[in-house]
Amino acid sequence: VQASIFDVFATHEIGHELKAMSQWLDEHRDLLGLVVRDLGRRGVKATGRQGLPAEAVLRCALLKQYRQLTYQELAFHLEDSASFR
């Protein structure tokens, strides 16, 4: 199992929300199968860099939508905030 991107939580209200989201995702592992299916396109050659694991994609997508972030803002927060990683 990959380490959660929500492993470190601030004591702020947002930190509590992120922890609850992480626990919910941990309890609903069946969602990963849907993400794996969507990411695994048949007929695509395996070239270039290795992508993110399905769990990281799911958690990033949830974080982006929940916090209403742009991709640029998501990238910043993932790099800047231990709570978001």
PDB file with one MODEL, atoms N, CA, C and O in Angstrom:
MODEL        1
ATOM      1  N   VAL A   1       0.847  -1.183   0.000  1.00  0.00           N
ATOM      2  CA  VAL A   1       0.000   0.000   0.000  1.00  0.00           C
ATOM      3  C   VAL A   1       0.885   1.236   0.000  1.00  0.00           C
ATOM      4  O   VAL A   1       1.833   1.341   0.778  1.00  0.00           O
ATOM      5  N   GLN A   2       0.564   2.152  -0.871  1.00  0.00           N
ATOM      6  CA  GLN A   2       1.331   3.388  -0.963  1.00  0.00           C
ATOM      7  C   GLN A   2       1.016   4.278   0.230  1.00  0.00           C
ATOM      8  O   GLN A   2      -0.107   4.274   0.736  1.00  0.00           O
ATOM      9  N   ALA A   3       1.989   5.027   0.670  1.00  0.00           N
ATOM     10  CA  ALA A   3       1.757   5.985   1.750  1.00  0.00           C
ATOM     11  C   ALA A   3       0.759   7.028   1.272  1.00  0.00           C
ATOM     12  O   ALA A   3       0.816   7.480   0.128  1.00  0.00           O
ATOM     13  N   SER A   4      -0.140   7.398   2.145  1.00  0.00           N
ATOM     14  CA  SER A   4      -1.149   8.388   1.813  1.00  0.00           C
ATOM     15  C   SER A   4      -0.520   9.750   1.591  1.00  0.00           C
ATOM     16  O   SER A   4       0.461  10.106   2.243  1.00  0.00           O
ATOM     17  N   ILE A   5      -1.099  10.519   0.653  1.00  0.00           N
ATOM     18  CA  ILE A   5      -0.610  11.887   0.499  1.00  0.00           C
ATOM     19  C   ILE A   5      -1.131  12.759   1.635  1.00  0.00           C
ATOM     20  O   ILE A   5      -0.785  13.937   1.726  1.00  0.00           O
ATOM     21  N   PHE A   6      -1.958  12.184   2.495  1.00  0.00           N
ATOM     22  CA  PHE A   6      -2.499  12.922   3.624  1.00  0.00           C
ATOM     23  C   PHE A   6      -1.928  12.405   4.947  1.00  0.00           C
ATOM     24  O   PHE A   6      -2.596  12.514   5.976  1.00  0.00           O
ATOM     25  N   ASP A   7      -0.719  11.849   4.951  1.00  0.00           N
ATOM     26  CA  ASP A   7      -0.148  11.242   6.158  1.00  0.00           C
ATOM     27  C   ASP A   7       0.125  12.241   7.279  1.00  0.00           C
ATOM     28  O   ASP A   7      -0.025  11.896   8.451  1.00  0.00           O
ATOM     29  N   VAL A   8       0.516  13.452   6.953  1.00  0.00           N
ATOM     30  CA  VAL A   8       0.842  14.471   7.951  1.00  0.00           C
ATOM     31  C   VAL A   8      -0.294  15.482   7.959  1.00  0.00           C
ATOM     32  O   VAL A   8      -0.628  16.062   6.926  1.00  0.00           O
ATOM     33  N   PHE A   9      -0.882  15.688   9.128  1.00  0.00           N
ATOM     34  CA  PHE A   9      -2.044  16.567   9.202  1.00  0.00           C
ATOM     35  C   PHE A   9      -1.787  17.726  10.153  1.00  0.00           C
ATOM     36  O   PHE A   9      -1.323  17.531  11.276  1.00  0.00           O
ATOM     37  N   ALA A  10      -2.091  18.924   9.696  1.00  0.00           N
ATOM     38  CA  ALA A  10      -2.012  20.093  10.561  1.00  0.00           C
ATOM     39  C   ALA A  10      -3.163  20.032  11.559  1.00  0.00           C
ATOM     40  O   ALA A  10      -4.160  19.350  11.322  1.00  0.00           O
ATOM     41  N   THR A  11      -3.025  20.740  12.667  1.00  0.00           N
ATOM     42  CA  THR A  11      -4.093  20.763  13.667  1.00  0.00           C
ATOM     43  C   THR A  11      -5.182  21.757  13.299  1.00  0.00           C
ATOM     44  O   THR A  11      -6.168  21.894  14.022  1.00  0.00           O
ATOM     45  N   HIS A  12      -5.015  22.438  12.201  1.00  0.00           N
ATOM     46  CA  HIS A  12      -6.002  23.385  11.683  1.00  0.00           C
ATOM     47  C   HIS A  12      -7.234  22.618  11.185  1.00  0.00           C
ATOM     48  O   HIS A  12      -7.161  21.414  10.942  1.00  0.00           O
ATOM     49  N   GLU A  13      -8.349  23.310  11.036  1.00  0.00           N
ATOM     50  CA  GLU A  13      -9.596  22.705  10.553  1.00  0.00           C
ATOM     51  C   GLU A  13      -9.396  21.976   9.224  1.00  0.00           C
ATOM     52  O   GLU A  13      -9.946  20.892   9.026  1.00  0.00           O
ATOM     53  N   ILE A  14      -8.626  22.550   8.326  1.00  0.00           N
ATOM     54  CA  ILE A  14      -8.379  21.911   7.028  1.00  0.00           C
ATOM     55  C   ILE A  14      -7.625  20.598   7.229  1.00  0.00           C
ATOM     56  O   ILE A  14      -7.894  19.616   6.537  1.00  0.00           O
ATOM     57  N   GLY A  15      -6.693  20.576   8.160  1.00  0.00           N
ATOM     58  CA  GLY A  15      -5.975  19.345   8.469  1.00  0.00           C
ATOM     59  C   GLY A  15      -6.914  18.246   8.934  1.00  0.00           C
ATOM     60  O   GLY A  15      -6.740  17.083   8.569  1.00  0.00           O
ATOM     61  N   HIS A  16      -7.904  18.604   9.735  1.00  0.00           N
ATOM     62  CA  HIS A  16      -8.892  17.631  10.200  1.00  0.00           C
ATOM     63  C   HIS A  16      -9.737  17.122   9.031  1.00  0.00           C
ATOM     64  O   HIS A  16     -10.056  15.936   8.960  1.00  0.00           O
ATOM     65  N   GLU A  17     -10.098  18.030   8.110  1.00  0.00           N
ATOM     66  CA  GLU A  17     -10.863  17.631   6.927  1.00  0.00           C
ATOM     67  C   GLU A  17     -10.055  16.666   6.064  1.00  0.00           C
ATOM     68  O   GLU A  17     -10.587  15.666   5.582  1.00  0.00           O
ATOM     69  N   LEU A  18      -8.772  16.964   5.869  1.00  0.00           N
ATOM     70  CA  LEU A  18      -7.919  16.099   5.053  1.00  0.00           C
ATOM     71  C   LEU A  18      -7.771  14.717   5.683  1.00  0.00           C
ATOM     72  O   LEU A  18      -7.759  13.705   4.981  1.00  0.00           O
ATOM     73  N   LYS A  19      -7.657  14.679   7.006  1.00  0.00           N
ATOM     74  CA  LYS A  19      -7.544  13.395   7.701  1.00  0.00           C
ATOM     75  C   LYS A  19      -8.818  12.575   7.517  1.00  0.00           C
ATOM     76  O   LYS A  19      -8.754  11.370   7.274  1.00  0.00           O
ATOM     77  N   ALA A  20      -9.972  13.224   7.633  1.00  0.00           N
ATOM     78  CA  ALA A  20     -11.244  12.523   7.447  1.00  0.00           C
ATOM     79  C   ALA A  20     -11.372  12.003   6.013  1.00  0.00           C
ATOM     80  O   ALA A  20     -11.851  10.890   5.795  1.00  0.00           O
ATOM     81  N   MET A  21     -10.943  12.809   5.037  1.00  0.00           N
ATOM     82  CA  MET A  21     -10.977  12.378   3.639  1.00  0.00           C
ATOM     83  C   MET A  21     -10.082  11.163   3.434  1.00  0.00           C
ATOM     84  O   MET A  21     -10.462  10.218   2.743  1.00  0.00           O
ATOM     85  N   SER A  22      -8.909  11.187   4.025  1.00  0.00           N
ATOM     86  CA  SER A  22      -7.969  10.082   3.886  1.00  0.00           C
ATOM     87  C   SER A  22      -8.540   8.804   4.493  1.00  0.00           C
ATOM     88  O   SER A  22      -8.435   7.730   3.900  1.00  0.00           O
ATOM     89  N   GLN A  23      -9.139   8.920   5.665  1.00  0.00           N
ATOM     90  CA  GLN A  23      -9.729   7.751   6.313  1.00  0.00           C
ATOM     91  C   GLN A  23     -10.875   7.188   5.475  1.00  0.00           C
ATOM     92  O   GLN A  23     -11.023   5.971   5.358  1.00  0.00           O
ATOM     93  N   TRP A  24     -11.688   8.077   4.890  1.00  0.00           N
ATOM     94  CA  TRP A  24     -12.796   7.634   4.050  1.00  0.00           C
ATOM     95  C   TRP A  24     -12.262   6.874   2.836  1.00  0.00           C
ATOM     96  O   TRP A  24     -12.773   5.810   2.489  1.00  0.00           O
ATOM     97  N   LEU A  25     -11.231   7.428   2.192  1.00  0.00           N
ATOM     98  CA  LEU A  25     -10.637   6.751   1.032  1.00  0.00           C
ATOM     99  C   LEU A  25     -10.045   5.401   1.424  1.00  0.00           C
ATOM    100  O   LEU A  25     -10.161   4.429   0.679  1.00  0.00           O
ATOM    101  N   ASP A  26      -9.409   5.342   2.595  1.00  0.00           N
ATOM    102  CA  ASP A  26      -8.839   4.080   3.068  1.00  0.00           C
ATOM    103  C   ASP A  26      -9.921   3.020   3.279  1.00  0.00           C
ATOM    104  O   ASP A  26      -9.664   1.828   3.113  1.00  0.00           O
ATOM    105  N   GLU A  27     -11.124   3.451   3.643  1.00  0.00           N
ATOM    106  CA  GLU A  27     -12.242   2.533   3.871  1.00  0.00           C
ATOM    107  C   GLU A  27     -12.953   2.140   2.579  1.00  0.00           C
ATOM    108  O   GLU A  27     -13.728   1.184   2.571  1.00  0.00           O
ATOM    109  N   HIS A  28     -12.704   2.855   1.499  1.00  0.00           N
ATOM    110  CA  HIS A  28     -13.375   2.606   0.214  1.00  0.00           C
ATOM    111  C   HIS A  28     -12.343   2.279  -0.861  1.00  0.00           C
ATOM    112  O   HIS A  28     -12.256   2.961  -1.883  1.00  0.00           O
ATOM    113  N   ARG A  29     -11.569   1.232  -0.618  1.00  0.00           N
ATOM    114  CA  ARG A  29     -10.485   0.832  -1.518  1.00  0.00           C
ATOM    115  C   ARG A  29     -11.002   0.413  -2.893  1.00  0.00           C
ATOM    116  O   ARG A  29     -10.239   0.401  -3.859  1.00  0.00           O
ATOM    117  N   ASP A  30     -12.282   0.072  -2.993  1.00  0.00           N
ATOM    118  CA  ASP A  30     -12.847  -0.348  -4.271  1.00  0.00           C
ATOM    119  C   ASP A  30     -12.790   0.756  -5.329  1.00  0.00           C
ATOM    120  O   ASP A  30     -12.830   0.469  -6.525  1.00  0.00           O
ATOM    121  N   LEU A  31     -12.699   2.005  -4.898  1.00  0.00           N
ATOM    122  CA  LEU A  31     -12.595   3.120  -5.848  1.00  0.00           C
ATOM    123  C   LEU A  31     -11.308   3.047  -6.664  1.00  0.00           C
ATOM    124  O   LEU A  31     -11.260   3.518  -7.801  1.00  0.00           O
ATOM    125  N   LEU A  32     -10.275   2.461  -6.085  1.00  0.00           N
ATOM    126  CA  LEU A  32      -8.996   2.345  -6.797  1.00  0.00           C
ATOM    127  C   LEU A  32      -9.132   1.536  -8.075  1.00  0.00           C
ATOM    128  O   LEU A  32      -8.491   1.846  -9.079  1.00  0.00           O
ATOM    129  N   GLY A  33      -9.957   0.510  -8.044  1.00  0.00           N
ATOM    130  CA  GLY A  33     -10.167  -0.309  -9.241  1.00  0.00           C
ATOM    131  C   GLY A  33     -10.724   0.504 -10.389  1.00  0.00           C
ATOM    132  O   GLY A  33     -10.344   0.303 -11.542  1.00  0.00           O
ATOM    133  N   LEU A  34     -11.626   1.425 -10.079  1.00  0.00           N
ATOM    134  CA  LEU A  34     -12.194   2.290 -11.116  1.00  0.00           C
ATOM    135  C   LEU A  34     -11.132   3.207 -11.705  1.00  0.00           C
ATOM    136  O   LEU A  34     -11.096   3.436 -12.914  1.00  0.00           O
ATOM    137  N   VAL A  35     -10.271   3.728 -10.841  1.00  0.00           N
ATOM    138  CA  VAL A  35      -9.203   4.621 -11.305  1.00  0.00           C
ATOM    139  C   VAL A  35      -8.204   3.844 -12.156  1.00  0.00           C
ATOM    140  O   VAL A  35      -7.783   4.317 -13.212  1.00  0.00           O
ATOM    141  N   VAL A  36      -7.829   2.664 -11.702  1.00  0.00           N
ATOM    142  CA  VAL A  36      -6.890   1.827 -12.465  1.00  0.00           C
ATOM    143  C   VAL A  36      -7.467   1.533 -13.846  1.00  0.00           C
ATOM    144  O   VAL A  36      -6.758   1.609 -14.850  1.00  0.00           O
ATOM    145  N   ARG A  37      -8.741   1.201 -13.895  1.00  0.00           N
ATOM    146  CA  ARG A  37      -9.394   0.909 -15.176  1.00  0.00           C
ATOM    147  C   ARG A  37      -9.362   2.122 -16.101  1.00  0.00           C
ATOM    148  O   ARG A  37      -9.077   1.990 -17.292  1.00  0.00           O
ATOM    149  N   ASP A  38      -9.651   3.295 -15.559  1.00  0.00           N
ATOM    150  CA  ASP A  38      -9.645   4.510 -16.375  1.00  0.00           C
ATOM    151  C   ASP A  38      -8.247   4.893 -16.839  1.00  0.00           C
ATOM    152  O   ASP A  38      -8.076   5.404 -17.946  1.00  0.00           O
ATOM    153  N   LEU A  39      -7.253   4.649 -16.002  1.00  0.00           N
ATOM    154  CA  LEU A  39      -5.881   5.022 -16.357  1.00  0.00           C
ATOM    155  C   LEU A  39      -5.233   4.020 -17.310  1.00  0.00           C
ATOM    156  O   LEU A  39      -4.359   4.389 -18.094  1.00  0.00           O
ATOM    157  N   GLY A  40      -5.649   2.777 -17.250  1.00  0.00           N
ATOM    158  CA  GLY A  40      -5.027   1.731 -18.059  1.00  0.00           C
ATOM    159  C   GLY A  40      -5.653   1.623 -19.431  1.00  0.00           C
ATOM    160  O   GLY A  40      -6.487   0.750 -19.668  1.00  0.00           O
ATOM    161  N   ARG A  41      -5.267   2.487 -20.322  1.00  0.00           N
ATOM    162  CA  ARG A  41      -5.824   2.470 -21.674  1.00  0.00           C
ATOM    163  C   ARG A  41      -5.115   1.411 -22.511  1.00  0.00           C
ATOM    164  O   ARG A  41      -3.886   1.339 -22.531  1.00  0.00           O
ATOM    165  N   ARG A  42      -5.887   0.609 -23.184  1.00  0.00           N
ATOM    166  CA  ARG A  42      -5.331  -0.441 -24.036  1.00  0.00           C
ATOM    167  C   ARG A  42      -4.835   0.164 -25.336  1.00  0.00           C
ATOM    168  O   ARG A  42      -5.406   1.121 -25.859  1.00  0.00           O
ATOM    169  N   GLY A  43      -3.770  -0.412 -25.838  1.00  0.00           N
ATOM    170  CA  GLY A  43      -3.232   0.028 -27.113  1.00  0.00           C
ATOM    171  C   GLY A  43      -2.285   1.209 -27.018  1.00  0.00           C
ATOM    172  O   GLY A  43      -1.770   1.670 -28.037  1.00  0.00           O
ATOM    173  N   VAL A  44      -2.044   1.706 -25.814  1.00  0.00           N
ATOM    174  CA  VAL A  44      -1.126   2.827 -25.632  1.00  0.00           C
ATOM    175  C   VAL A  44       0.256   2.258 -25.337  1.00  0.00           C
ATOM    176  O   VAL A  44       0.419   1.438 -24.433  1.00  0.00           O
ATOM    177  N   LYS A  45       1.238   2.695 -26.097  1.00  0.00           N
ATOM    178  CA  LYS A  45       2.599   2.198 -25.894  1.00  0.00           C
ATOM    179  C   LYS A  45       3.171   2.739 -24.587  1.00  0.00           C
ATOM    180  O   LYS A  45       2.915   3.879 -24.201  1.00  0.00           O
ATOM    181  N   ALA A  46       3.939   1.907 -23.928  1.00  0.00           N
ATOM    182  CA  ALA A  46       4.581   2.292 -22.665  1.00  0.00           C
ATOM    183  C   ALA A  46       5.860   3.067 -22.978  1.00  0.00           C
ATOM    184  O   ALA A  46       6.947   2.492 -23.032  1.00  0.00           O
ATOM    185  N   THR A  47       5.722   4.350 -23.180  1.00  0.00           N
ATOM    186  CA  THR A  47       6.879   5.209 -23.435  1.00  0.00           C
ATOM    187  C   THR A  47       6.853   6.368 -22.461  1.00  0.00           C
ATOM    188  O   THR A  47       5.822   6.660 -21.854  1.00  0.00           O
ATOM    189  N   GLY A  48       7.969   7.013 -22.317  1.00  0.00           N
ATOM    190  CA  GLY A  48       8.026   8.185 -21.447  1.00  0.00           C
ATOM    191  C   GLY A  48       8.162   7.819 -19.987  1.00  0.00           C
ATOM    192  O   GLY A  48       8.473   6.685 -19.621  1.00  0.00           O
ATOM    193  N   ARG A  49       7.921   8.811 -19.182  1.00  0.00           N
ATOM    194  CA  ARG A  49       8.080   8.674 -17.739  1.00  0.00           C
ATOM    195  C   ARG A  49       6.962   7.833 -17.130  1.00  0.00           C
ATOM    196  O   ARG A  49       5.832   7.836 -17.619  1.00  0.00           O
ATOM    197  N   GLN A  50       7.290   7.116 -16.060  1.00  0.00           N
ATOM    198  CA  GLN A  50       6.301   6.351 -15.309  1.00  0.00           C
ATOM    199  C   GLN A  50       5.335   7.326 -14.642  1.00  0.00           C
ATOM    200  O   GLN A  50       5.770   8.307 -14.039  1.00  0.00           O
ATOM    201  N   GLY A  51       4.042   7.073 -14.739  1.00  0.00           N
ATOM    202  CA  GLY A  51       3.040   7.957 -14.155  1.00  0.00           C
ATOM    203  C   GLY A  51       2.871   7.736 -12.663  1.00  0.00           C
ATOM    204  O   GLY A  51       3.507   6.866 -12.068  1.00  0.00           O
ATOM    205  N   LEU A  52       2.003   8.539 -12.074  1.00  0.00           N
ATOM    206  CA  LEU A  52       1.684   8.398 -10.652  1.00  0.00           C
ATOM    207  C   LEU A  52       0.900   7.109 -10.417  1.00  0.00           C
ATOM    208  O   LEU A  52       0.157   6.671 -11.295  1.00  0.00           O
ATOM    209  N   PRO A  53       1.053   6.505  -9.255  1.00  0.00           N
ATOM    210  CA  PRO A  53       0.216   5.353  -8.909  1.00  0.00           C
ATOM    211  C   PRO A  53      -1.257   5.781  -8.852  1.00  0.00           C
ATOM    212  O   PRO A  53      -1.566   6.942  -8.584  1.00  0.00           O
ATOM    213  N   ALA A  54      -2.145   4.839  -9.104  1.00  0.00           N
ATOM    214  CA  ALA A  54      -3.580   5.128  -9.142  1.00  0.00           C
ATOM    215  C   ALA A  54      -4.070   5.777  -7.849  1.00  0.00           C
ATOM    216  O   ALA A  54      -4.910   6.676  -7.888  1.00  0.00           O
ATOM    217  N   GLU A  55      -3.554   5.331  -6.713  1.00  0.00           N
ATOM    218  CA  GLU A  55      -3.999   5.908  -5.440  1.00  0.00           C
ATOM    219  C   GLU A  55      -3.636   7.386  -5.345  1.00  0.00           C
ATOM    220  O   GLU A  55      -4.430   8.189  -4.855  1.00  0.00           O
ATOM    221  N   ALA A  56      -2.455   7.746  -5.804  1.00  0.00           N
ATOM    222  CA  ALA A  56      -2.039   9.152  -5.781  1.00  0.00           C
ATOM    223  C   ALA A  56      -2.899   9.978  -6.730  1.00  0.00           C
ATOM    224  O   ALA A  56      -3.257  11.112  -6.413  1.00  0.00           O
ATOM    225  N   VAL A  57      -3.232   9.419  -7.887  1.00  0.00           N
ATOM    226  CA  VAL A  57      -4.097  10.119  -8.843  1.00  0.00           C
ATOM    227  C   VAL A  57      -5.464  10.383  -8.212  1.00  0.00           C
ATOM    228  O   VAL A  57      -5.990  11.491  -8.306  1.00  0.00           O
ATOM    229  N   LEU A  58      -6.032   9.372  -7.574  1.00  0.00           N
ATOM    230  CA  LEU A  58      -7.341   9.517  -6.928  1.00  0.00           C
ATOM    231  C   LEU A  58      -7.298  10.574  -5.833  1.00  0.00           C
ATOM    232  O   LEU A  58      -8.171  11.440  -5.771  1.00  0.00           O
ATOM    233  N   ARG A  59      -6.297  10.511  -4.978  1.00  0.00           N
ATOM    234  CA  ARG A  59      -6.200  11.463  -3.872  1.00  0.00           C
ATOM    235  C   ARG A  59      -5.962  12.887  -4.375  1.00  0.00           C
ATOM    236  O   ARG A  59      -6.525  13.839  -3.833  1.00  0.00           O
ATOM    237  N   CYS A  60      -5.138  13.034  -5.397  1.00  0.00           N
ATOM    238  CA  CYS A  60      -4.899  14.367  -5.972  1.00  0.00           C
ATOM    239  C   CYS A  60      -6.168  14.914  -6.615  1.00  0.00           C
ATOM    240  O   CYS A  60      -6.483  16.095  -6.465  1.00  0.00           O
ATOM    241  N   ALA A  61      -6.893  14.060  -7.328  1.00  0.00           N
ATOM    242  CA  ALA A  61      -8.135  14.500  -7.974  1.00  0.00           C
ATOM    243  C   ALA A  61      -9.160  14.944  -6.932  1.00  0.00           C
ATOM    244  O   ALA A  61      -9.826  15.966  -7.099  1.00  0.00           O
ATOM    245  N   LEU A  62      -9.276  14.172  -5.864  1.00  0.00           N
ATOM    246  CA  LEU A  62     -10.211  14.530  -4.794  1.00  0.00           C
ATOM    247  C   LEU A  62      -9.806  15.849  -4.144  1.00  0.00           C
ATOM    248  O   LEU A  62     -10.649  16.714  -3.904  1.00  0.00           O
ATOM    249  N   LEU A  63      -8.540  15.994  -3.866  1.00  0.00           N
ATOM    250  CA  LEU A  63      -8.030  17.217  -3.254  1.00  0.00           C
ATOM    251  C   LEU A  63      -8.265  18.424  -4.157  1.00  0.00           C
ATOM    252  O   LEU A  63      -8.693  19.480  -3.690  1.00  0.00           O
ATOM    253  N   LYS A  64      -7.985  18.267  -5.447  1.00  0.00           N
ATOM    254  CA  LYS A  64      -8.159  19.360  -6.411  1.00  0.00           C
ATOM    255  C   LYS A  64      -9.618  19.810  -6.451  1.00  0.00           C
ATOM    256  O   LYS A  64      -9.906  21.006  -6.396  1.00  0.00           O
ATOM    257  N   GLN A  65     -10.530  18.853  -6.547  1.00  0.00           N
ATOM    258  CA  GLN A  65     -11.946  19.195  -6.645  1.00  0.00           C
ATOM    259  C   GLN A  65     -12.491  19.745  -5.324  1.00  0.00           C
ATOM    260  O   GLN A  65     -13.221  20.736  -5.317  1.00  0.00           O
ATOM    261  N   TYR A  66     -12.141  19.109  -4.221  1.00  0.00           N
ATOM    262  CA  TYR A  66     -12.659  19.519  -2.916  1.00  0.00           C
ATOM    263  C   TYR A  66     -12.225  20.938  -2.556  1.00  0.00           C
ATOM    264  O   TYR A  66     -13.016  21.728  -2.041  1.00  0.00           O
ATOM    265  N   ARG A  67     -10.963  21.251  -2.832  1.00  0.00           N
ATOM    266  CA  ARG A  67     -10.436  22.581  -2.515  1.00  0.00           C
ATOM    267  C   ARG A  67     -10.624  23.566  -3.664  1.00  0.00           C
ATOM    268  O   ARG A  67     -10.233  24.728  -3.550  1.00  0.00           O
ATOM    269  N   GLN A  68     -11.223  23.114  -4.777  1.00  0.00           N
ATOM    270  CA  GLN A  68     -11.476  23.945  -5.957  1.00  0.00           C
ATOM    271  C   GLN A  68     -10.196  24.623  -6.438  1.00  0.00           C
ATOM    272  O   GLN A  68     -10.147  25.840  -6.616  1.00  0.00           O
ATOM    273  N   LEU A  69      -9.164  23.808  -6.645  1.00  0.00           N
ATOM    274  CA  LEU A  69      -7.856  24.303  -7.051  1.00  0.00           C
ATOM    275  C   LEU A  69      -7.670  24.152  -8.554  1.00  0.00           C
ATOM    276  O   LEU A  69      -8.237  23.252  -9.174  1.00  0.00           O
ATOM    277  N   THR A  70      -6.870  25.041  -9.131  1.00  0.00           N
ATOM    278  CA  THR A  70      -6.408  24.835 -10.497  1.00  0.00           C
ATOM    279  C   THR A  70      -5.279  23.811 -10.425  1.00  0.00           C
ATOM    280  O   THR A  70      -4.801  23.482  -9.340  1.00  0.00           O
ATOM    281  N   TYR A  71      -4.858  23.313 -11.577  1.00  0.00           N
ATOM    282  CA  TYR A  71      -3.727  22.379 -11.568  1.00  0.00           C
ATOM    283  C   TYR A  71      -2.466  23.060 -11.046  1.00  0.00           C
ATOM    284  O   TYR A  71      -1.663  22.443 -10.346  1.00  0.00           O
ATOM    285  N   GLN A  72      -2.299  24.324 -11.388  1.00  0.00           N
ATOM    286  CA  GLN A  72      -1.127  25.070 -10.917  1.00  0.00           C
ATOM    287  C   GLN A  72      -1.170  25.223  -9.392  1.00  0.00           C
ATOM    288  O   GLN A  72      -0.152  25.051  -8.721  1.00  0.00           O
ATOM    289  N   GLU A  73      -2.333  25.542  -8.856  1.00  0.00           N
ATOM    290  CA  GLU A  73      -2.474  25.671  -7.402  1.00  0.00           C
ATOM    291  C   GLU A  73      -2.267  24.322  -6.705  1.00  0.00           C
ATOM    292  O   GLU A  73      -1.640  24.255  -5.648  1.00  0.00           O
ATOM    293  N   LEU A  74      -2.793  23.257  -7.300  1.00  0.00           N
ATOM    294  CA  LEU A  74      -2.599  21.925  -6.730  1.00  0.00           C
ATOM    295  C   LEU A  74      -1.117  21.580  -6.663  1.00  0.00           C
ATOM    296  O   LEU A  74      -0.635  21.086  -5.644  1.00  0.00           O
ATOM    297  N   ALA A  75      -0.400  21.841  -7.746  1.00  0.00           N
ATOM    298  CA  ALA A  75       1.043  21.563  -7.775  1.00  0.00           C
ATOM    299  C   ALA A  75       1.763  22.350  -6.688  1.00  0.00           C
ATOM    300  O   ALA A  75       2.643  21.816  -6.013  1.00  0.00           O
ATOM    301  N   PHE A  76       1.395  23.616  -6.517  1.00  0.00           N
ATOM    302  CA  PHE A  76       2.023  24.436  -5.478  1.00  0.00           C
ATOM    303  C   PHE A  76       1.755  23.855  -4.092  1.00  0.00           C
ATOM    304  O   PHE A  76       2.685  23.682  -3.304  1.00  0.00           O
ATOM    305  N   HIS A  77       0.500  23.555  -3.791  1.00  0.00           N
ATOM    306  CA  HIS A  77       0.146  23.065  -2.455  1.00  0.00           C
ATOM    307  C   HIS A  77       0.774  21.702  -2.163  1.00  0.00           C
ATOM    308  O   HIS A  77       1.166  21.435  -1.027  1.00  0.00           O
ATOM    309  N   LEU A  78       0.872  20.846  -3.167  1.00  0.00           N
ATOM    310  CA  LEU A  78       1.511  19.547  -2.951  1.00  0.00           C
ATOM    311  C   LEU A  78       2.991  19.707  -2.652  1.00  0.00           C
ATOM    312  O   LEU A  78       3.557  18.951  -1.862  1.00  0.00           O
ATOM    313  N   GLU A  79       3.614  20.688  -3.280  1.00  0.00           N
ATOM    314  CA  GLU A  79       5.034  20.935  -3.038  1.00  0.00           C
ATOM    315  C   GLU A  79       5.263  21.677  -1.730  1.00  0.00           C
ATOM    316  O   GLU A  79       6.252  21.431  -1.039  1.00  0.00           O
ATOM    317  N   ASP A  80       4.352  22.586  -1.388  1.00  0.00           N
ATOM    318  CA  ASP A  80       4.552  23.496  -0.263  1.00  0.00           C
ATOM    319  C   ASP A  80       4.049  22.951   1.073  1.00  0.00           C
ATOM    320  O   ASP A  80       4.643  23.239   2.112  1.00  0.00           O
ATOM    321  N   SER A  81       2.980  22.178   1.066  1.00  0.00           N
ATOM    322  CA  SER A  81       2.306  21.812   2.305  1.00  0.00           C
ATOM    323  C   SER A  81       2.469  20.334   2.645  1.00  0.00           C
ATOM    324  O   SER A  81       2.114  19.466   1.848  1.00  0.00           O
ATOM    325  N   ALA A  82       2.999  20.057   3.811  1.00  0.00           N
ATOM    326  CA  ALA A  82       3.115  18.669   4.271  1.00  0.00           C
ATOM    327  C   ALA A  82       1.734  18.046   4.454  1.00  0.00           C
ATOM    328  O   ALA A  82       1.578  16.841   4.257  1.00  0.00           O
ATOM    329  N   SER A  83       0.736  18.833   4.826  1.00  0.00           N
ATOM    330  CA  SER A  83      -0.620  18.310   5.010  1.00  0.00           C
ATOM    331  C   SER A  83      -1.209  17.821   3.697  1.00  0.00           C
ATOM    332  O   SER A  83      -1.943  16.833   3.676  1.00  0.00           O
ATOM    333  N   PHE A  84      -0.895  18.506   2.595  1.00  0.00           N
ATOM    334  CA  PHE A  84      -1.452  18.125   1.304  1.00  0.00           C
ATOM    335  C   PHE A  84      -0.713  16.941   0.703  1.00  0.00           C
ATOM    336  O   PHE A  84      -1.265  16.236  -0.142  1.00  0.00           O
ATOM    337  N   ARG A  85       0.525  16.709   1.123  1.00  0.00           N
ATOM    338  CA  ARG A  85       1.279  15.566   0.608  1.00  0.00           C
ATOM    339  C   ARG A  85       0.818  14.349   1.332  1.00  0.00           C
ATOM    340  O   ARG A  85       1.310  13.252   1.071  1.00  0.00           O
TER     341      ARG A  85
ENDMDL
END
